[in-house]
PDB file of C-alpha atoms in Angstrom:
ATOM      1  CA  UNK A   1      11.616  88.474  79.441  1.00 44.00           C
ATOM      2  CA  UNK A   2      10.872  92.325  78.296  1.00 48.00           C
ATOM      3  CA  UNK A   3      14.228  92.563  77.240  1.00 83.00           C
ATOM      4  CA  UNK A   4      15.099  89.306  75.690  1.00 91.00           C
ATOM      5  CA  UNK A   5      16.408  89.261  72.207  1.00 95.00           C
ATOM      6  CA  UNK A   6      15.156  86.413  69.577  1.00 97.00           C
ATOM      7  CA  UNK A   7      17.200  84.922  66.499  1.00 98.00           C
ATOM      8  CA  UNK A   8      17.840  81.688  64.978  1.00 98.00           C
ATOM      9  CA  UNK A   9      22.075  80.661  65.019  1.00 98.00           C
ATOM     10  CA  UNK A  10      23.506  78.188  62.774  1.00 98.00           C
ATOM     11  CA  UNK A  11      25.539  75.359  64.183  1.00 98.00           C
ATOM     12  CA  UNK A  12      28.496  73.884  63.121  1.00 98.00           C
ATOM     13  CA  UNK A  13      26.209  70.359  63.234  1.00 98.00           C
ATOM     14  CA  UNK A  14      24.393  71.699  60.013  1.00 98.00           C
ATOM     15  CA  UNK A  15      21.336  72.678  61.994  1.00 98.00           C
ATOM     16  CA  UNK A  16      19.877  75.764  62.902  1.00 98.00           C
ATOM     17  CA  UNK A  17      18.303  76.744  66.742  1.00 98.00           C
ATOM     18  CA  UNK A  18      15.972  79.518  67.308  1.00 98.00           C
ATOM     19  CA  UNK A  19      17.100  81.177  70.398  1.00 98.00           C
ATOM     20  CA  UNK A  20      16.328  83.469  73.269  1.00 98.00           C
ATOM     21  CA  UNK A  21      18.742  85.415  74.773  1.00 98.00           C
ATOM     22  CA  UNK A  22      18.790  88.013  77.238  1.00 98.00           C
ATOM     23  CA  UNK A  23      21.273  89.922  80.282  1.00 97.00           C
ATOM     24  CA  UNK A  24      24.401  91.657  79.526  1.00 96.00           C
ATOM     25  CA  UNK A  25      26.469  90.257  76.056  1.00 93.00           C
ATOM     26  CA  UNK A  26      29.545  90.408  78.269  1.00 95.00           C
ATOM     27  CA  UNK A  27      28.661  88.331  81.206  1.00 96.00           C
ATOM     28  CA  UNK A  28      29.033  85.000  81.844  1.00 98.00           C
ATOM     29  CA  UNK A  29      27.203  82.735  79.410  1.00 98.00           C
ATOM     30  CA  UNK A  30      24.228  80.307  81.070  1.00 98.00           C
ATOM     31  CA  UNK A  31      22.393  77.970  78.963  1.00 98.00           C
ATOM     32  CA  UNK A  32      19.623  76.702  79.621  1.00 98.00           C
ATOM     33  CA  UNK A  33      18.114  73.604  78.259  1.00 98.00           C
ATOM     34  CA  UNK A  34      14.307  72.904  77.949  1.00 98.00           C
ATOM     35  CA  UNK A  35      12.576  69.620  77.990  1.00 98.00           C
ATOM     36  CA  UNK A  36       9.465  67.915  76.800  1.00 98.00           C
ATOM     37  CA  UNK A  37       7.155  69.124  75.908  1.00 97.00           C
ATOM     38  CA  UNK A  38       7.929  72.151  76.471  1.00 98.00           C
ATOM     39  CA  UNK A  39      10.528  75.076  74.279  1.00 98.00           C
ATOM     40  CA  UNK A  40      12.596  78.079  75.516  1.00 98.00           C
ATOM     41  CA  UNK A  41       9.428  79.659  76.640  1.00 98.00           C
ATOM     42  CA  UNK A  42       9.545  77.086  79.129  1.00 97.00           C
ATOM     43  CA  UNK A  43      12.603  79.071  80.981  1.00 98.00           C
ATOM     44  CA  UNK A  44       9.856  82.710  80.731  1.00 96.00           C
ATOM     45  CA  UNK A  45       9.278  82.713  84.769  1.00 95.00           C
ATOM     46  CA  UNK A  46      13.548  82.298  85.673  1.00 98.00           C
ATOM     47  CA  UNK A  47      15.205  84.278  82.156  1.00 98.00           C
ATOM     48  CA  UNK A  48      14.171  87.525  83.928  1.00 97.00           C
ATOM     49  CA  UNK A  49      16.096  87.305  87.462  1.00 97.00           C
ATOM     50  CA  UNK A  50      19.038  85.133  85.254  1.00 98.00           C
ATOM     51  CA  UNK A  51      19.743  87.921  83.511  1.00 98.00           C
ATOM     52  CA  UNK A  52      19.349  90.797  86.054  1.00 97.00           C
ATOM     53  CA  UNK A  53      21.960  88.706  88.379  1.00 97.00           C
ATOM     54  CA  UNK A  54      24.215  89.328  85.338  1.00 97.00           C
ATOM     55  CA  UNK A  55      24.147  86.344  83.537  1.00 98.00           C
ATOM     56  CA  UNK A  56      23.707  86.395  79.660  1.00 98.00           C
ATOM     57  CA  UNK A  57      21.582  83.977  79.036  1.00 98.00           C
ATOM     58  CA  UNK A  58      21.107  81.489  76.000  1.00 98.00           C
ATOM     59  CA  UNK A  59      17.515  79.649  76.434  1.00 98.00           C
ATOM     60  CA  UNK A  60      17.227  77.849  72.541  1.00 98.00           C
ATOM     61  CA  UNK A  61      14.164  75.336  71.365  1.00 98.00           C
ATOM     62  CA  UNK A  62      16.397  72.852  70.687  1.00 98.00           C
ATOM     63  CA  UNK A  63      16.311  70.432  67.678  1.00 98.00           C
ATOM     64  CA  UNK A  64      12.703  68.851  67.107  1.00 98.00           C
ATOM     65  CA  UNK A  65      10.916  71.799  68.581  1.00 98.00           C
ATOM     66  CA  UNK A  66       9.175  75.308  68.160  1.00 98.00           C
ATOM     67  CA  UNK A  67      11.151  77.480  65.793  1.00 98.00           C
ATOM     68  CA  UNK A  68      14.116  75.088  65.669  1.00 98.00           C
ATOM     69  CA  UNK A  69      15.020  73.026  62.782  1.00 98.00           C
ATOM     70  CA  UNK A  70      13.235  69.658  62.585  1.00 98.00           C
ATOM     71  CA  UNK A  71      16.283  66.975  60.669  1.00 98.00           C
ATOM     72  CA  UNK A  72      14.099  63.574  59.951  1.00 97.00           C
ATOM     73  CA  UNK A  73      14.773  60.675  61.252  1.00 96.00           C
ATOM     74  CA  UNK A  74      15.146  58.676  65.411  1.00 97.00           C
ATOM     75  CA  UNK A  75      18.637  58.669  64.333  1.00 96.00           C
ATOM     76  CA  UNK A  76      19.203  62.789  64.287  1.00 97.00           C
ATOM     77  CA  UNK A  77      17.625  62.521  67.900  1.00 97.00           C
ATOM     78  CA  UNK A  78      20.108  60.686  69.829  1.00 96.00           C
ATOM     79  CA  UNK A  79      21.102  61.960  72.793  1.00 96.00           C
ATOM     80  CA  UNK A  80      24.817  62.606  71.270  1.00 96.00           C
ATOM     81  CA  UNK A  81      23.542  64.456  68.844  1.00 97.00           C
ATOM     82  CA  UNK A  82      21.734  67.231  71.156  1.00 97.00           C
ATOM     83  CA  UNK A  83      24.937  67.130  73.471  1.00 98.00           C
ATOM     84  CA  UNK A  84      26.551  68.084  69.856  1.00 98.00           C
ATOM     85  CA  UNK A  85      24.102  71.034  69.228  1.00 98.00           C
ATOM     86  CA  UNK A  86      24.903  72.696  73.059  1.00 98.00           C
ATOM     87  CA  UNK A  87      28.398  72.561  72.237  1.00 98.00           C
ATOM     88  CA  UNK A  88      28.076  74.146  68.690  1.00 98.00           C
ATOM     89  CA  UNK A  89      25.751  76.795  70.541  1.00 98.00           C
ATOM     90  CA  UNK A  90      28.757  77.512  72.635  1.00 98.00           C
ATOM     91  CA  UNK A  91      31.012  77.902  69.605  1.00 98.00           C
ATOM     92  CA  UNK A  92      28.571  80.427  68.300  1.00 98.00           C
ATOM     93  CA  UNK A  93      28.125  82.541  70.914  1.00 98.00           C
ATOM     94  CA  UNK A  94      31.695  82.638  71.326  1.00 98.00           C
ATOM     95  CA  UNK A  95      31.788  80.735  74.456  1.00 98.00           C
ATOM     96  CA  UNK A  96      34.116  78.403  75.929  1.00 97.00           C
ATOM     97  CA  UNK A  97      31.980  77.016  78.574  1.00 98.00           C
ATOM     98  CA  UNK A  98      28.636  77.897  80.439  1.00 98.00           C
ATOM     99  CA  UNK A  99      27.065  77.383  83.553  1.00 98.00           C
ATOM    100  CA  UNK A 100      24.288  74.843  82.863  1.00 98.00           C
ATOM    101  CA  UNK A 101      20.622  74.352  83.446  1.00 99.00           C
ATOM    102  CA  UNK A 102      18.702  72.202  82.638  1.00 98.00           C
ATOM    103  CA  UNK A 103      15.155  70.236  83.060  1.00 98.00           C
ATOM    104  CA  UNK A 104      13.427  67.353  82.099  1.00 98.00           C
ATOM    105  CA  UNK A 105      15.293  65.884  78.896  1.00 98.00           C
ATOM    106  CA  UNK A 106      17.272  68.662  78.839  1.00 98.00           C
ATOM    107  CA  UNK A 107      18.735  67.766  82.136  1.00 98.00           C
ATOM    108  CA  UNK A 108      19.581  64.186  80.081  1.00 98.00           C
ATOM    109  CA  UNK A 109      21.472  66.207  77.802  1.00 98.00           C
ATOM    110  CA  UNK A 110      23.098  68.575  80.356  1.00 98.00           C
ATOM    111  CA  UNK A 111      24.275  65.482  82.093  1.00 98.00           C
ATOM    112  CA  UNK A 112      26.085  64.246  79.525  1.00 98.00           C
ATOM    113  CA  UNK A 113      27.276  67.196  78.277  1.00 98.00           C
ATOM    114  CA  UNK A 114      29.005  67.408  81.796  1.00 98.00           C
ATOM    115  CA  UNK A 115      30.406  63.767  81.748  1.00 98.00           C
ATOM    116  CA  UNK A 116      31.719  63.883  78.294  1.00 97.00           C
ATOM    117  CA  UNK A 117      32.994  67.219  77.966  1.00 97.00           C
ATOM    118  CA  UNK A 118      33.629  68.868  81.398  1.00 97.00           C
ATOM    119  CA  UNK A 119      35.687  71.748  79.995  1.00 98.00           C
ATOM    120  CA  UNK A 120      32.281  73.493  78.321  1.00 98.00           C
ATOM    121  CA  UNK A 121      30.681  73.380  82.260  1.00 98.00           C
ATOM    122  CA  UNK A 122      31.551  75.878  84.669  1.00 98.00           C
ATOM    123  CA  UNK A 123      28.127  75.068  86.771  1.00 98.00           C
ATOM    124  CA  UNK A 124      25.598  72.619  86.593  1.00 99.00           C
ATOM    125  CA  UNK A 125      21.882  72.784  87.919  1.00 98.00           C
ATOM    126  CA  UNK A 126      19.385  70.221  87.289  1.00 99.00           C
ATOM    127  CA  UNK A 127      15.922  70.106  88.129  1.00 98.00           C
ATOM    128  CA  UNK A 128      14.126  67.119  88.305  1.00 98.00           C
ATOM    129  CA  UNK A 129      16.187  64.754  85.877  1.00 98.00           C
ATOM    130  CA  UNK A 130      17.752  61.978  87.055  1.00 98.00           C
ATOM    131  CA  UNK A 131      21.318  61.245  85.940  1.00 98.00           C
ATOM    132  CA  UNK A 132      21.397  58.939  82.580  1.00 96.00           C
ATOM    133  CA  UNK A 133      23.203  55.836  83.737  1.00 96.00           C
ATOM    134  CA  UNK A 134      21.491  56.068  87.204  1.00 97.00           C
ATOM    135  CA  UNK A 135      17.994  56.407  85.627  1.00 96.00           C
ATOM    136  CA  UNK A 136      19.013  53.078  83.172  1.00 94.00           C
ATOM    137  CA  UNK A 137      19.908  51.076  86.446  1.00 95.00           C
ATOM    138  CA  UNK A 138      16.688  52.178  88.229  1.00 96.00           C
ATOM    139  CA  UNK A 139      14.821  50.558  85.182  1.00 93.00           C
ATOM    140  CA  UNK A 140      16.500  47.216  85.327  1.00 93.00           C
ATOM    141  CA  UNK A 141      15.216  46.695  88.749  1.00 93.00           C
ATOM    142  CA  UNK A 142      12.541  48.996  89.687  1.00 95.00           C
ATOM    143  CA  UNK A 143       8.635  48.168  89.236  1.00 96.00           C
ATOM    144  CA  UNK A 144       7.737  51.221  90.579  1.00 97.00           C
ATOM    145  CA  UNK A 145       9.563  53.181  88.385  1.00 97.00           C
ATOM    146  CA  UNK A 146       8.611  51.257  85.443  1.00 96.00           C
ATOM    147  CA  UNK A 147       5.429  52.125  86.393  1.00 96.00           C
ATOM    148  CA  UNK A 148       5.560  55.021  86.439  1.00 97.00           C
ATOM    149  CA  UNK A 149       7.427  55.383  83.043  1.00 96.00           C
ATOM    150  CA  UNK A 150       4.636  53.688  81.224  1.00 95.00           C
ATOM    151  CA  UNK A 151       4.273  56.609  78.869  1.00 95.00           C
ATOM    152  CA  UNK A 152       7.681  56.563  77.396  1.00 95.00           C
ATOM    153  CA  UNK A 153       6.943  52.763  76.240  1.00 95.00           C
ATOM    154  CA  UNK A 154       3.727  54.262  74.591  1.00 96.00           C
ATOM    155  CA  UNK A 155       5.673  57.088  72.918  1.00 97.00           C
ATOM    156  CA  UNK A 156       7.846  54.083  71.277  1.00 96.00           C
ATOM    157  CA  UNK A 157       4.798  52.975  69.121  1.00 96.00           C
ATOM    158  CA  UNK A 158       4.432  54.677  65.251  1.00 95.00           C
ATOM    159  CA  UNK A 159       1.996  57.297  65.051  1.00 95.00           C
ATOM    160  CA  UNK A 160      -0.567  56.401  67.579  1.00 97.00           C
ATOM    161  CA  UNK A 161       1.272  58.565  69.959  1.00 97.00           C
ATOM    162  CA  UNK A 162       0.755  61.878  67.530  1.00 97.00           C
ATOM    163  CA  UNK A 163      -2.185  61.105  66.904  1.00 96.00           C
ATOM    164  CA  UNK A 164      -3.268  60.693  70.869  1.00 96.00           C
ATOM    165  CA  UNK A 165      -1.829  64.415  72.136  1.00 96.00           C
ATOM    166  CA  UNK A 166      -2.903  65.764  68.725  1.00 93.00           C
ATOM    167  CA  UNK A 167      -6.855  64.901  69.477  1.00 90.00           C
ATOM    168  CA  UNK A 168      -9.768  67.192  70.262  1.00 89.00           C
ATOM    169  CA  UNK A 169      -7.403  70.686  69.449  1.00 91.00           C
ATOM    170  CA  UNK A 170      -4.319  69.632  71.084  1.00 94.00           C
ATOM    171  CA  UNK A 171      -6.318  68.873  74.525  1.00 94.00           C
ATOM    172  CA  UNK A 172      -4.353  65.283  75.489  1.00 94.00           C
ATOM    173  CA  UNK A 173      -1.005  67.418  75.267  1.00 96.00           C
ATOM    174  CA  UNK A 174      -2.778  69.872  77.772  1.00 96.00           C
ATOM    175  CA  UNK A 175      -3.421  67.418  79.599  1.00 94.00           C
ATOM    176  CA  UNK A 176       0.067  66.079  79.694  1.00 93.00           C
ATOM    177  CA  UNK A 177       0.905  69.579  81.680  1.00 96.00           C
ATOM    178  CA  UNK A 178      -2.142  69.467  83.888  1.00 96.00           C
ATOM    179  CA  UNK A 179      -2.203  66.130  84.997  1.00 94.00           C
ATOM    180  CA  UNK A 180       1.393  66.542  86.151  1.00 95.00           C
ATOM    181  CA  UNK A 181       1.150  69.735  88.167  1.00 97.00           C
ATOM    182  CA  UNK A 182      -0.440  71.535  90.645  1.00 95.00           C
ATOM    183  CA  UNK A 183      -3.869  73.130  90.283  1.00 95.00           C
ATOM    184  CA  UNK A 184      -3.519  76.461  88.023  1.00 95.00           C
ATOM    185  CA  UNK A 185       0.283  75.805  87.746  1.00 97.00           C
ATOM    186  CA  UNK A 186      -0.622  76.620  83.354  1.00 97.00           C
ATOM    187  CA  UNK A 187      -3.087  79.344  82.373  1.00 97.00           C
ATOM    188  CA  UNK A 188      -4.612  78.516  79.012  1.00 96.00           C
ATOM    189  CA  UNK A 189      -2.653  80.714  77.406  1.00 97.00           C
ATOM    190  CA  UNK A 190       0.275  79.248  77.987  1.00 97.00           C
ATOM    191  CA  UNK A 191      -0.438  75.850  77.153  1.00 97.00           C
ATOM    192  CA  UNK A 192      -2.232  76.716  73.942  1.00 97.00           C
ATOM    193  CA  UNK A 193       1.336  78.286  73.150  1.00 97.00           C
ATOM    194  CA  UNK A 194       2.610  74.832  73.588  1.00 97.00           C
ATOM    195  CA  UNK A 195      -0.154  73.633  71.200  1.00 97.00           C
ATOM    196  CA  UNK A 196       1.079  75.689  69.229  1.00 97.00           C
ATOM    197  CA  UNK A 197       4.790  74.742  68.761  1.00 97.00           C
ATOM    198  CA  UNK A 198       3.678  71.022  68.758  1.00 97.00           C
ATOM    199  CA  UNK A 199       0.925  71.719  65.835  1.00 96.00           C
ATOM    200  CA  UNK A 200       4.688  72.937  63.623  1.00 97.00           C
ATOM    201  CA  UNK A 201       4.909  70.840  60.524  1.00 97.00           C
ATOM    202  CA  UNK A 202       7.601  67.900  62.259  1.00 97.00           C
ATOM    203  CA  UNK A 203       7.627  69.200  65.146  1.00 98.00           C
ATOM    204  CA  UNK A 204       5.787  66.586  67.426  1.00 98.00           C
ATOM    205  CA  UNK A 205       7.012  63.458  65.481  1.00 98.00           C
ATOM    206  CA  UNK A 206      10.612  65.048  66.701  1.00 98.00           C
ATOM    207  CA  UNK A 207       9.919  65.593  69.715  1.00 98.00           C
ATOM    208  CA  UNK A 208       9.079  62.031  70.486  1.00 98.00           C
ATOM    209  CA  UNK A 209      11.468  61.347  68.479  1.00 98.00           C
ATOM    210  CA  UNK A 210      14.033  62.196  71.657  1.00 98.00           C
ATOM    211  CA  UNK A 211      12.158  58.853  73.115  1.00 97.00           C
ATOM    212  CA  UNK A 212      12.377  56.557  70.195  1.00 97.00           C
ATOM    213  CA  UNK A 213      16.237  57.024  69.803  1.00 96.00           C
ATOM    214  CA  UNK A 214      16.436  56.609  73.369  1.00 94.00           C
ATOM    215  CA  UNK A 215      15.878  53.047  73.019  1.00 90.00           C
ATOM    216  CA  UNK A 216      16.397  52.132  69.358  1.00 87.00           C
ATOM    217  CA  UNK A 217      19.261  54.558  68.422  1.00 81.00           C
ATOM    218  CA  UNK A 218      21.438  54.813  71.724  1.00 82.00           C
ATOM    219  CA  UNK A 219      24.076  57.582  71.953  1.00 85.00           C
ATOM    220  CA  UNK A 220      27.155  55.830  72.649  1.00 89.00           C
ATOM    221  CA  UNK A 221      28.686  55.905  76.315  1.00 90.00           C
ATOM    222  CA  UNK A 222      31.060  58.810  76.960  1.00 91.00           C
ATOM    223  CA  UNK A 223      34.628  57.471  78.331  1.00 90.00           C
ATOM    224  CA  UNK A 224      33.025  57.964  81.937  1.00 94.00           C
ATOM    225  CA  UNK A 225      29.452  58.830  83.600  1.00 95.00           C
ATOM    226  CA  UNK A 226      30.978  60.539  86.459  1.00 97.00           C
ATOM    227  CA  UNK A 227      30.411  63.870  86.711  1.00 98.00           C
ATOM    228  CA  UNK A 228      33.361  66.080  88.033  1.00 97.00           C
ATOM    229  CA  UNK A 229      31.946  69.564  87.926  1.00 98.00           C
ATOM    230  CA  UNK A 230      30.043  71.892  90.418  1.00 98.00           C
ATOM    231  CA  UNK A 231      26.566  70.201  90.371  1.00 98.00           C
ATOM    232  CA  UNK A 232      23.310  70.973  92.421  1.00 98.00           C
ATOM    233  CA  UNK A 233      20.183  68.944  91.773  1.00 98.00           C
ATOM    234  CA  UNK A 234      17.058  70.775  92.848  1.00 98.00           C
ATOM    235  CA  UNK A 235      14.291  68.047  92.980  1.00 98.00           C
ATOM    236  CA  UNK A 236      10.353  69.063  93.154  1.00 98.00           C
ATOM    237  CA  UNK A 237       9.433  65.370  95.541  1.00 98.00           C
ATOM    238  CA  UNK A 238       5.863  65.379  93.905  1.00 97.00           C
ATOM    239  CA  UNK A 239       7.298  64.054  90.912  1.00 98.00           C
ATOM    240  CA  UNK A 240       4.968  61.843  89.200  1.00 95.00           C
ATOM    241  CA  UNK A 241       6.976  60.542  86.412  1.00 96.00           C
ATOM    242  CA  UNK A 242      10.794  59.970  88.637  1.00 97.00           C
ATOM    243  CA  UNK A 243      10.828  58.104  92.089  1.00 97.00           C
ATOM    244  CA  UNK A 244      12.496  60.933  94.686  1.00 97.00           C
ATOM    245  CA  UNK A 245      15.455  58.191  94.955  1.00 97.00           C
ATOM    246  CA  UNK A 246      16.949  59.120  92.153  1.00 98.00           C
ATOM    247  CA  UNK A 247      17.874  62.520  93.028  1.00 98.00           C
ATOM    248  CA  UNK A 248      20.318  60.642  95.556  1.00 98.00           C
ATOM    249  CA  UNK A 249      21.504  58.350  93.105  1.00 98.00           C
ATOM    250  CA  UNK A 250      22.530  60.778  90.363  1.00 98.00           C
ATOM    251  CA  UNK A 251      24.780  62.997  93.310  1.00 98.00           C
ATOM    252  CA  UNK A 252      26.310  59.746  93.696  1.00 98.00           C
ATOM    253  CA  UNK A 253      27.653  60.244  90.195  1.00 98.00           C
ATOM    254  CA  UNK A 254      29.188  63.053  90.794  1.00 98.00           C
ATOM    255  CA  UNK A 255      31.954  64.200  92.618  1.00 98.00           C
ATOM    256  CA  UNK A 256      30.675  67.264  94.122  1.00 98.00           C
ATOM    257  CA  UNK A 257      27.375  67.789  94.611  1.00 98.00           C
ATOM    258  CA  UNK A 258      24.108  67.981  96.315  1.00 98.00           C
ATOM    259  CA  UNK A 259      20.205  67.801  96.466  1.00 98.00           C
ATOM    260  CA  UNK A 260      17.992  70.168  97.335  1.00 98.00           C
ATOM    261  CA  UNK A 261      14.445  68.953  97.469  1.00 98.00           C
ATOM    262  CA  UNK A 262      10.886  70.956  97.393  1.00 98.00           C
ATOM    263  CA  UNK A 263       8.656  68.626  99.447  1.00 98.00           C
ATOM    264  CA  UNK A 264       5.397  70.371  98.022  1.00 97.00           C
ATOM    265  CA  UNK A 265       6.922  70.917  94.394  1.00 98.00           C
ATOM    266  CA  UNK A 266       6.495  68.252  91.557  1.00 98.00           C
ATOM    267  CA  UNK A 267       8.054  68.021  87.970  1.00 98.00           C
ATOM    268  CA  UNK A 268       6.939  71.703  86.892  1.00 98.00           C
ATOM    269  CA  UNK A 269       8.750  72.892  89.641  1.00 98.00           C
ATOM    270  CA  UNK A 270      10.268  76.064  88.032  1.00 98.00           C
ATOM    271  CA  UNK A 271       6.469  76.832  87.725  1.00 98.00           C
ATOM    272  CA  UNK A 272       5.051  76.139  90.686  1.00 98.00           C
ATOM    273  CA  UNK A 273       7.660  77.592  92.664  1.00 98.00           C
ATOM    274  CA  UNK A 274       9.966  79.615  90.381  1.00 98.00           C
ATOM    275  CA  UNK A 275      10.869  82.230  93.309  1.00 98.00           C
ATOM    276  CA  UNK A 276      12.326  79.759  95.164  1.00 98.00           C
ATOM    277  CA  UNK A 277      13.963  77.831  92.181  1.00 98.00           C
ATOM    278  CA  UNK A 278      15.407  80.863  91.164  1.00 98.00           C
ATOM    279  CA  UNK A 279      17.003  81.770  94.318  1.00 98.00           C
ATOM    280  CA  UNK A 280      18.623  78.434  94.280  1.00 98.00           C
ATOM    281  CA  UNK A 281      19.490  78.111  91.108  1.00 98.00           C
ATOM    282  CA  UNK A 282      21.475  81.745  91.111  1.00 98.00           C
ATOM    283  CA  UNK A 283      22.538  80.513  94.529  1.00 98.00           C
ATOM    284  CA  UNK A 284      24.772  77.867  92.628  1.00 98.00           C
ATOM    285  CA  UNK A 285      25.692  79.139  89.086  1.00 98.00           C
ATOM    286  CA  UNK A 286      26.748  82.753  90.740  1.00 98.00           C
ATOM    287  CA  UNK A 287      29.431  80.743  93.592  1.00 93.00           C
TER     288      UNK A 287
END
């Protein structure tokens, strides 16, 4: 990231996004979208060989977190209104389309992105998030992975959540990174940078906020899930929060593409193993 270039945009949806950008202003646009709880220094171990391939890439903290704006309210957290943001980000740069990554949550909003506006996705890569409407039908009929989703239900409760990750210096929302990942995957520093952006004024009632309009202010359906673009789904198996299954199951949505899994990687994948994520990654968004 020595040569990335910082500054906060303006988007057409009457927000503003702080964002990180870096590679040659003429190449081919990639953005890449963070999840929780993490921010565009989330994408500091795969910006570098991005934008040496010749990509320019366009990492922001999007709405809710870091240096982004925080708008109150579940409602401004929709998923709709994110996918609304990544196009307006496109408009700004003066981009018609990107090629796409995306983890975690933003891998919820990449997906939809895709399914409701194909023409703004060249390429999409995903790591370890499962496609929306596949991840809904998993939950209607999956113990397991209700189960394993437990905290999700615990984010929908008022302030008790905050609170929890907030206690003892921000040491819960470490642990929220450690628990989740292989041994040394986060050096202090780093996490205490995510303390950081989470101790912002707003900034970690928004970014639960992404949960709590999940289920009480649902983005409406685009005309069709399926996803018709260029797609590969790069899935660390360790996973503690997604059964492996749904890697499968979101391919199935789409009409061309395929999984690659890391046996020994988990949901921090593009930590743990961000050589080998890389590779793969510039594998698909350079075909």
């Amino acid at each position: 990231m020595s040569e990335a270039r910082e500054r906060r945009v303006a988007l057409s949806t009457g927000i503003a996004l702080h964002v990180v950008e870096a590679g040659p202003e003429d190449g081919p646009v990639c953005l890449l979208l963070h999840g929780f709880p993490e921010s565009s220094f989330g994408w500091r171990t795969l910006i570098g060989p991005l934008a040496a391939a010749g990509l320019r890439v366009v990492a922001p903290d999007q709405r809710g977190y870091a240096r982004s704006d925080k708008p109150r309210g579940i409602g401004a957290y929709r998923l709709d209104r994110m996918v609304d943001d990544a196009a307006a980000l496109l408009d700004a740069v003066g981009a018609r389309s990107a090629r796409v990554l995306a983890h975690d949550w933003g891998g919820a909003v990449a997906w939809y992105l895709a399914a409701a506006r194909p023409q703004r996705v060249e390429r999409l890569a995903i790591l370890n998030m499962p496609h929306p409407a596949a991840m809904r039908r998993r939950l209607a009929r999956d113990r397991e992975q209700l189960r394993r989703s437990w905290y999700v239900f615990f984010f929908q409760l008022p302030f008790l959540p905050e609170r929890y990750l907030r206690r003892h210096g921000g040491r819960k929302l470490r642990g929220v990174f450690r628990a989740s990942s292989r041994p040394g995957t986060f050096s202090d520093a780093e996490l205490d940078r995510y303390v950081e952006d989470a101790a912002r004024p707003r900034a970690l009632t928004s970014m639960l906020h992404w949960y709590r309009a999940a289920f009480r202010r649902r983005a409406p359906r685009p005309p069709s899930w399926r996803v018709r673009v260029p797609t590969r789904i790069v899935w660390g198996v360790q996973d503690t929060a997604i059964v492996p299954e749904l890697a499968a199951e979101s391919a199935a949505l789409c009409d061309d593409a395929e999984v690659v899994r890391l046996p020994d990687a988990g949901h921090w994948l593009h930590h743990e193993e961000p050589e080998r994520v890389a590779s793969l990654v510039l594998e698909h968004l350079l075909a």
